Amino acid sequence: MKIGIDKIGFYAPHLFVDMNELAVARNIEPEKFTIGIGQEKMAIAPITQDPVTLAANAALEILDEQDKEKIDFVIFGTESGIDNSKSAAVYVHRLLGINPHARSIELKQACYGATAAIQMAKGHIALNPDSKVLVLASDIARYGLNTSGESTQGAGAVALLISAEPKILALEEKSAYLTDDIMDFWRPIYSDRAFVDGKFSNEQYILFFQKVWEQYKEKSGFGITDFEAICYDLPYTKMGLKALRTILDQGTEEEQQRLLENYKVSTKYNRMVGNIYTGSLYLSLLSLLEQKEDLADGSRIGLFSYGSGAVGEFFTGILQSNYREHLQIQHHRELFEARKKVTVPEYERIFDNTLPIDGSSIELDTDSDPAVICLSGMKDNMRLYINKLNQ
Ligand code: COA
């Protein structure tokens, strides 16, 4: 039985800041951000969007009534969760009206959370072939104004429907994974900003990739020649390229060209959104599938997932017949076109405009947010959400 990705949804908030303008404001050469880091636009979450609403909006575009009946497991991968006890999945489960007889949980291991969720979903479907699992990958990446990580922030979510006989990508058996207890990036419970040793995390990302790639080759007998493309977890679009370059000499000139060309396509959406942590790898996959018009059915795609701290995994999938017919290409084009640029001072105001943490109530203006699902306020230490379709 084939198991894999049946549908892919994506959502990014409607605001962005231009990286050239951010560079000028920070007295940095724009090319450092646009070439050195490889980012053009950075999505900014207004106060009415949090990881729950981003995920719910991403899932909204893909789920039909039959899916909502069949989903019996909702797994939410995030590293910017809103509660230390209740899972973000439970909120999304209600906001979307999913079958009550479902399990709903949150998984955490930095950017690796959604990959763990997919592997868990795969096992669940193997035991329950008729069911479907909704995997959500949603985050708001915040390092702080004027920090070295500022250019690698972003916000957004990817929703994946995992099922038997998937219409987009069938996951293959072999995968390689690795854990090592390192401090390259972490966020203590008391902090709303991440701490990072940027250079060390770059090094570890590459090292993890090399190790799982070698282990994968041993386990599978496959090599570069067997891959049409490799997608990477992308904290910024230059990162995956650095890792890819370290294995390119294992392929012929033609294979190197193919992987480099497809890598570029796989970073298009990420360049426009920024870092979305758990969803970054899947946004890159989406970018490749939607932006590369002649990617043949049956192609093998490699996926490298890296979650600081750290866990890495290399796994693979095969594109299914007519997979392009099941993508939301037009919808995503409209989503990007409808976004609104904010100036750097506006971005700074939005960044500093955070929810109360002293238990006081707040009512938010959801009319200025075009998203269907929004955070409408806080009362008695509880977040309040609305789905405008139900009003
Ligand atoms: N034109 C073109 N490129 C330029 C440039 C210019 N004018 N100025 C600098 N660059 C290049 C640098 O050469 C460097 O490229 P390289 O990495 O290929 O050598 C790149 O821009 C970044 O410059 P650097 O000085 O290393 O930036 P930084 O000290 O601000 O740190 C990060 C960059 C990514 C480490 C930092 O943003 C960060 O910590 N981010 C969060 C953590 C993260 O994303 N980790 C990734 C693994 S999970």
PDB file of N, CA and C and ligand atoms in Angstrom, residues 28-33 35-37 111 143 147-152 184-185 196-199 201-202 205 233 235-236 238-239 242 245 275 306 308, ligand 1:
ATOM      1  N   ILE A  28      23.027  47.920   6.342  1.00  0.00           N
ATOM      2  CA  ILE A  28      23.677  46.712   5.808  1.00  0.00           C
ATOM      3  C   ILE A  28      23.522  46.749   4.298  1.00  0.00           C
ATOM      4  N   GLU A  29      24.524  46.243   3.570  1.00  0.00           N
ATOM      5  CA  GLU A  29      24.388  46.205   2.099  1.00  0.00           C
ATOM      6  C   GLU A  29      23.242  45.268   1.721  1.00  0.00           C
ATOM      7  N   PRO A  30      22.268  45.727   0.905  1.00  0.00           N
ATOM      8  CA  PRO A  30      21.119  44.873   0.560  1.00  0.00           C
ATOM      9  C   PRO A  30      21.512  43.499   0.016  1.00  0.00           C
ATOM     10  N   GLU A  31      22.657  43.441  -0.714  1.00  0.00           N
ATOM     11  CA  GLU A  31      23.072  42.159  -1.310  1.00  0.00           C
ATOM     12  C   GLU A  31      23.363  41.105  -0.245  1.00  0.00           C
ATOM     13  N   LYS A  32      23.701  41.549   0.956  1.00  0.00           N
ATOM     14  CA  LYS A  32      23.927  40.548   2.012  1.00  0.00           C
ATOM     15  C   LYS A  32      22.638  39.759   2.262  1.00  0.00           C
ATOM     16  N   PHE A  33      21.514  40.468   2.289  1.00  0.00           N
ATOM     17  CA  PHE A  33      20.237  39.781   2.532  1.00  0.00           C
ATOM     18  C   PHE A  33      19.737  39.057   1.280  1.00  0.00           C
ATOM     19  N   ILE A  35      21.417  38.180  -1.568  1.00  0.00           N
ATOM     20  CA  ILE A  35      22.316  37.168  -2.154  1.00  0.00           C
ATOM     21  C   ILE A  35      22.948  36.308  -1.054  1.00  0.00           C
ATOM     22  N   GLY A  36      23.580  36.969  -0.065  1.00  0.00           N
ATOM     23  CA  GLY A  36      24.289  36.236   0.993  1.00  0.00           C
ATOM     24  C   GLY A  36      23.384  35.346   1.816  1.00  0.00           C
ATOM     25  N   ILE A  37      22.181  35.862   2.137  1.00  0.00           N
ATOM     26  CA  ILE A  37      21.198  35.071   2.892  1.00  0.00           C
ATOM     27  C   ILE A  37      20.185  34.456   1.913  1.00  0.00           C
ATOM     28  N   CYS A 111      12.562  22.665  13.982  1.00  0.00           N
ATOM     29  CA  CYS A 111      11.977  22.588  12.637  1.00  0.00           C
ATOM     30  C   CYS A 111      11.658  21.154  12.203  1.00  0.00           C
ATOM     31  N   TYR A 143      13.401  36.550  16.070  1.00  0.00           N
ATOM     32  CA  TYR A 143      14.715  36.650  16.721  1.00  0.00           C
ATOM     33  C   TYR A 143      14.865  37.996  17.427  1.00  0.00           C
ATOM     34  N   THR A 147      18.724  42.206  15.479  1.00  0.00           N
ATOM     35  CA  THR A 147      19.585  41.077  15.864  1.00  0.00           C
ATOM     36  C   THR A 147      20.173  40.457  14.595  1.00  0.00           C
ATOM     37  N   SER A 148      21.195  39.587  14.744  1.00  0.00           N
ATOM     38  CA  SER A 148      21.790  38.989  13.536  1.00  0.00           C
ATOM     39  C   SER A 148      20.824  37.985  12.900  1.00  0.00           C
ATOM     40  N   GLY A 149      19.866  37.485  13.678  1.00  0.00           N
ATOM     41  CA  GLY A 149      18.888  36.545  13.108  1.00  0.00           C
ATOM     42  C   GLY A 149      17.701  37.242  12.470  1.00  0.00           C
ATOM     43  N   GLU A 150      17.626  38.573  12.572  1.00  0.00           N
ATOM     44  CA  GLU A 150      16.424  39.292  12.107  1.00  0.00           C
ATOM     45  C   GLU A 150      16.089  39.003  10.642  1.00  0.00           C
ATOM     46  N   SER A 151      17.135  38.886   9.820  1.00  0.00           N
ATOM     47  CA  SER A 151      16.891  38.671   8.384  1.00  0.00           C
ATOM     48  C   SER A 151      16.373  37.263   8.109  1.00  0.00           C
ATOM     49  N   THR A 152      16.397  36.392   9.110  1.00  0.00           N
ATOM     50  CA  THR A 152      15.910  35.016   8.897  1.00  0.00           C
ATOM     51  C   THR A 152      14.629  34.768   9.696  1.00  0.00           C
ATOM     52  N   ASP A 184      22.625  24.745  19.380  1.00  0.00           N
ATOM     53  CA  ASP A 184      22.820  25.666  18.254  1.00  0.00           C
ATOM     54  C   ASP A 184      21.668  26.669  18.177  1.00  0.00           C
ATOM     55  N   PHE A 185      20.528  26.300  18.729  1.00  0.00           N
ATOM     56  CA  PHE A 185      19.332  27.154  18.678  1.00  0.00           C
ATOM     57  C   PHE A 185      18.373  26.616  19.722  1.00  0.00           C
ATOM     58  N   VAL A 196      20.357  31.811  19.575  1.00  0.00           N
ATOM     59  CA  VAL A 196      20.974  31.043  18.486  1.00  0.00           C
ATOM     60  C   VAL A 196      22.464  31.308  18.406  1.00  0.00           C
ATOM     61  N   ASP A 197      23.210  30.237  18.122  1.00  0.00           N
ATOM     62  CA  ASP A 197      24.624  30.377  17.779  1.00  0.00           C
ATOM     63  C   ASP A 197      24.650  30.137  16.266  1.00  0.00           C
ATOM     64  N   GLY A 198      24.454  31.229  15.523  1.00  0.00           N
ATOM     65  CA  GLY A 198      24.203  31.143  14.084  1.00  0.00           C
ATOM     66  C   GLY A 198      25.244  30.362  13.294  1.00  0.00           C
ATOM     67  N   LYS A 199      26.516  30.667  13.524  1.00  0.00           N
ATOM     68  CA  LYS A 199      27.570  29.998  12.734  1.00  0.00           C
ATOM     69  C   LYS A 199      27.599  28.503  13.049  1.00  0.00           C
ATOM     70  N   SER A 201      25.094  26.701  14.132  1.00  0.00           N
ATOM     71  CA  SER A 201      23.916  26.013  13.586  1.00  0.00           C
ATOM     72  C   SER A 201      24.093  25.764  12.087  1.00  0.00           C
ATOM     73  N   ASN A 202      24.734  26.708  11.391  1.00  0.00           N
ATOM     74  CA  ASN A 202      25.029  26.477   9.969  1.00  0.00           C
ATOM     75  C   ASN A 202      25.910  25.239   9.788  1.00  0.00           C
ATOM     76  N   TYR A 205      23.991  21.994  10.656  1.00  0.00           N
ATOM     77  CA  TYR A 205      23.011  21.675   9.607  1.00  0.00           C
ATOM     78  C   TYR A 205      23.715  20.887   8.488  1.00  0.00           C
ATOM     79  N   ASP A 233      15.150  21.787   4.413  1.00  0.00           N
ATOM     80  CA  ASP A 233      14.656  22.711   5.426  1.00  0.00           C
ATOM     81  C   ASP A 233      15.378  24.037   5.152  1.00  0.00           C
ATOM     82  N   PRO A 235      15.928  27.649   6.647  1.00  0.00           N
ATOM     83  CA  PRO A 235      15.857  28.817   7.526  1.00  0.00           C
ATOM     84  C   PRO A 235      16.093  30.089   6.712  1.00  0.00           C
ATOM     85  N   TYR A 236      16.872  29.960   5.653  1.00  0.00           N
ATOM     86  CA  TYR A 236      17.049  30.994   4.629  1.00  0.00           C
ATOM     87  C   TYR A 236      17.539  30.251   3.398  1.00  0.00           C
ATOM     88  N   LYS A 238      19.851  30.334   1.205  1.00  0.00           N
ATOM     89  CA  LYS A 238      21.250  29.975   0.936  1.00  0.00           C
ATOM     90  C   LYS A 238      21.660  28.724   1.720  1.00  0.00           C
ATOM     91  N   MET A 239      20.938  28.426   2.812  1.00  0.00           N
ATOM     92  CA  MET A 239      21.369  27.351   3.712  1.00  0.00           C
ATOM     93  C   MET A 239      21.396  25.989   3.029  1.00  0.00           C
ATOM     94  N   LYS A 242      24.220  25.487   0.557  1.00  0.00           N
ATOM     95  CA  LYS A 242      25.518  25.166   1.152  1.00  0.00           C
ATOM     96  C   LYS A 242      25.631  23.662   1.403  1.00  0.00           C
ATOM     97  N   ARG A 245      25.799  21.667  -2.065  1.00  0.00           N
ATOM     98  CA  ARG A 245      27.117  21.782  -2.726  1.00  0.00           C
ATOM     99  C   ARG A 245      28.119  20.752  -2.212  1.00  0.00           C
ATOM    100  N   ASN A 275      11.592  32.520   6.958  1.00  0.00           N
ATOM    101  CA  ASN A 275      11.694  31.273   7.709  1.00  0.00           C
ATOM    102  C   ASN A 275      10.356  30.947   8.356  1.00  0.00           C
ATOM    103  N   TYR A 306      15.820  19.308   9.155  1.00  0.00           N
ATOM    104  CA  TYR A 306      16.767  19.568  10.247  1.00  0.00           C
ATOM    105  C   TYR A 306      16.090  20.386  11.332  1.00  0.00           C
ATOM    106  N   SER A 308      17.029  22.095  14.879  1.00  0.00           N
ATOM    107  CA  SER A 308      18.147  22.425  15.773  1.00  0.00           C
ATOM    108  C   SER A 308      17.975  21.751  17.120  1.00  0.00           C
TER     109      SER A 308
HETATM  110  N1  COA B   1      26.924  40.670  -0.940  1.00  0.00           N
HETATM  111  C1  COA B   1      26.742  39.344  -1.029  1.00  0.00           C
HETATM  112  N2  COA B   1      26.906  38.491   0.025  1.00  0.00           N
HETATM  113  C2  COA B   1      27.217  39.025   1.217  1.00  0.00           C
HETATM  114  C3  COA B   1      27.420  40.412   1.382  1.00  0.00           C
HETATM  115  C4  COA B   1      27.260  41.259   0.241  1.00  0.00           C
HETATM  116  N3  COA B   1      27.401  42.582   0.306  1.00  0.00           N
HETATM  117  N4  COA B   1      27.728  40.635   2.675  1.00  0.00           N
HETATM  118  C5  COA B   1      27.739  39.440   3.297  1.00  0.00           C
HETATM  119  N5  COA B   1      27.444  38.462   2.414  1.00  0.00           N
HETATM  120  C6  COA B   1      27.308  37.011   2.663  1.00  0.00           C
HETATM  121  C7  COA B   1      28.399  36.437   3.537  1.00  0.00           C
HETATM  122  O1  COA B   1      29.566  36.190   2.789  1.00  0.00           O
HETATM  123  C8  COA B   1      27.723  35.164   4.028  1.00  0.00           C
HETATM  124  O2  COA B   1      27.759  34.182   3.014  1.00  0.00           O
HETATM  125  P1  COA B   1      28.310  32.720   3.336  1.00  0.00           P
HETATM  126  O3  COA B   1      27.514  32.231   4.506  1.00  0.00           O
HETATM  127  O4  COA B   1      28.049  31.968   2.082  1.00  0.00           O
HETATM  128  O5  COA B   1      29.738  32.868   3.675  1.00  0.00           O
HETATM  129  C9  COA B   1      26.263  35.576   4.189  1.00  0.00           C
HETATM  130  O6  COA B   1      26.118  36.804   3.430  1.00  0.00           O
HETATM  131  C10 COA B   1      25.871  35.859   5.623  1.00  0.00           C
HETATM  132  O7  COA B   1      26.808  36.691   6.177  1.00  0.00           O
HETATM  133  P2  COA B   1      27.280  36.537   7.685  1.00  0.00           P
HETATM  134  O8  COA B   1      28.291  37.568   7.968  1.00  0.00           O
HETATM  135  O9  COA B   1      27.638  35.117   7.972  1.00  0.00           O
HETATM  136  O10 COA B   1      25.901  36.908   8.402  1.00  0.00           O
HETATM  137  P3  COA B   1      25.520  36.979   9.906  1.00  0.00           P
HETATM  138  O11 COA B   1      26.687  36.982  10.803  1.00  0.00           O
HETATM  139  O12 COA B   1      24.562  38.114   9.995  1.00  0.00           O
HETATM  140  O13 COA B   1      24.732  35.585  10.183  1.00  0.00           O
HETATM  141  C11 COA B   1      23.089  33.875  10.063  1.00  0.00           C
HETATM  142  C12 COA B   1      23.870  34.938   9.285  1.00  0.00           C
HETATM  143  C13 COA B   1      22.253  33.060   9.096  1.00  0.00           C
HETATM  144  C14 COA B   1      24.040  32.952  10.783  1.00  0.00           C
HETATM  145  C15 COA B   1      22.155  34.613  11.066  1.00  0.00           C
HETATM  146  O14 COA B   1      21.210  35.325  10.337  1.00  0.00           O
HETATM  147  C16 COA B   1      21.461  33.692  12.020  1.00  0.00           C
HETATM  148  O15 COA B   1      21.988  33.395  13.076  1.00  0.00           O
HETATM  149  N6  COA B   1      20.234  33.215  11.683  1.00  0.00           N
HETATM  150  C17 COA B   1      19.438  32.355  12.530  1.00  0.00           C
HETATM  151  C18 COA B   1      19.937  30.945  12.623  1.00  0.00           C
HETATM  152  C19 COA B   1      19.798  30.142  11.402  1.00  0.00           C
HETATM  153  O16 COA B   1      19.060  30.488  10.520  1.00  0.00           O
HETATM  154  N7  COA B   1      20.504  29.015  11.365  1.00  0.00           N
HETATM  155  C20 COA B   1      20.493  28.135  10.243  1.00  0.00           C
HETATM  156  C21 COA B   1      20.528  26.689  10.570  1.00  0.00           C
HETATM  157  S1  COA B   1      19.053  26.116  11.390  1.00  0.00           S
END
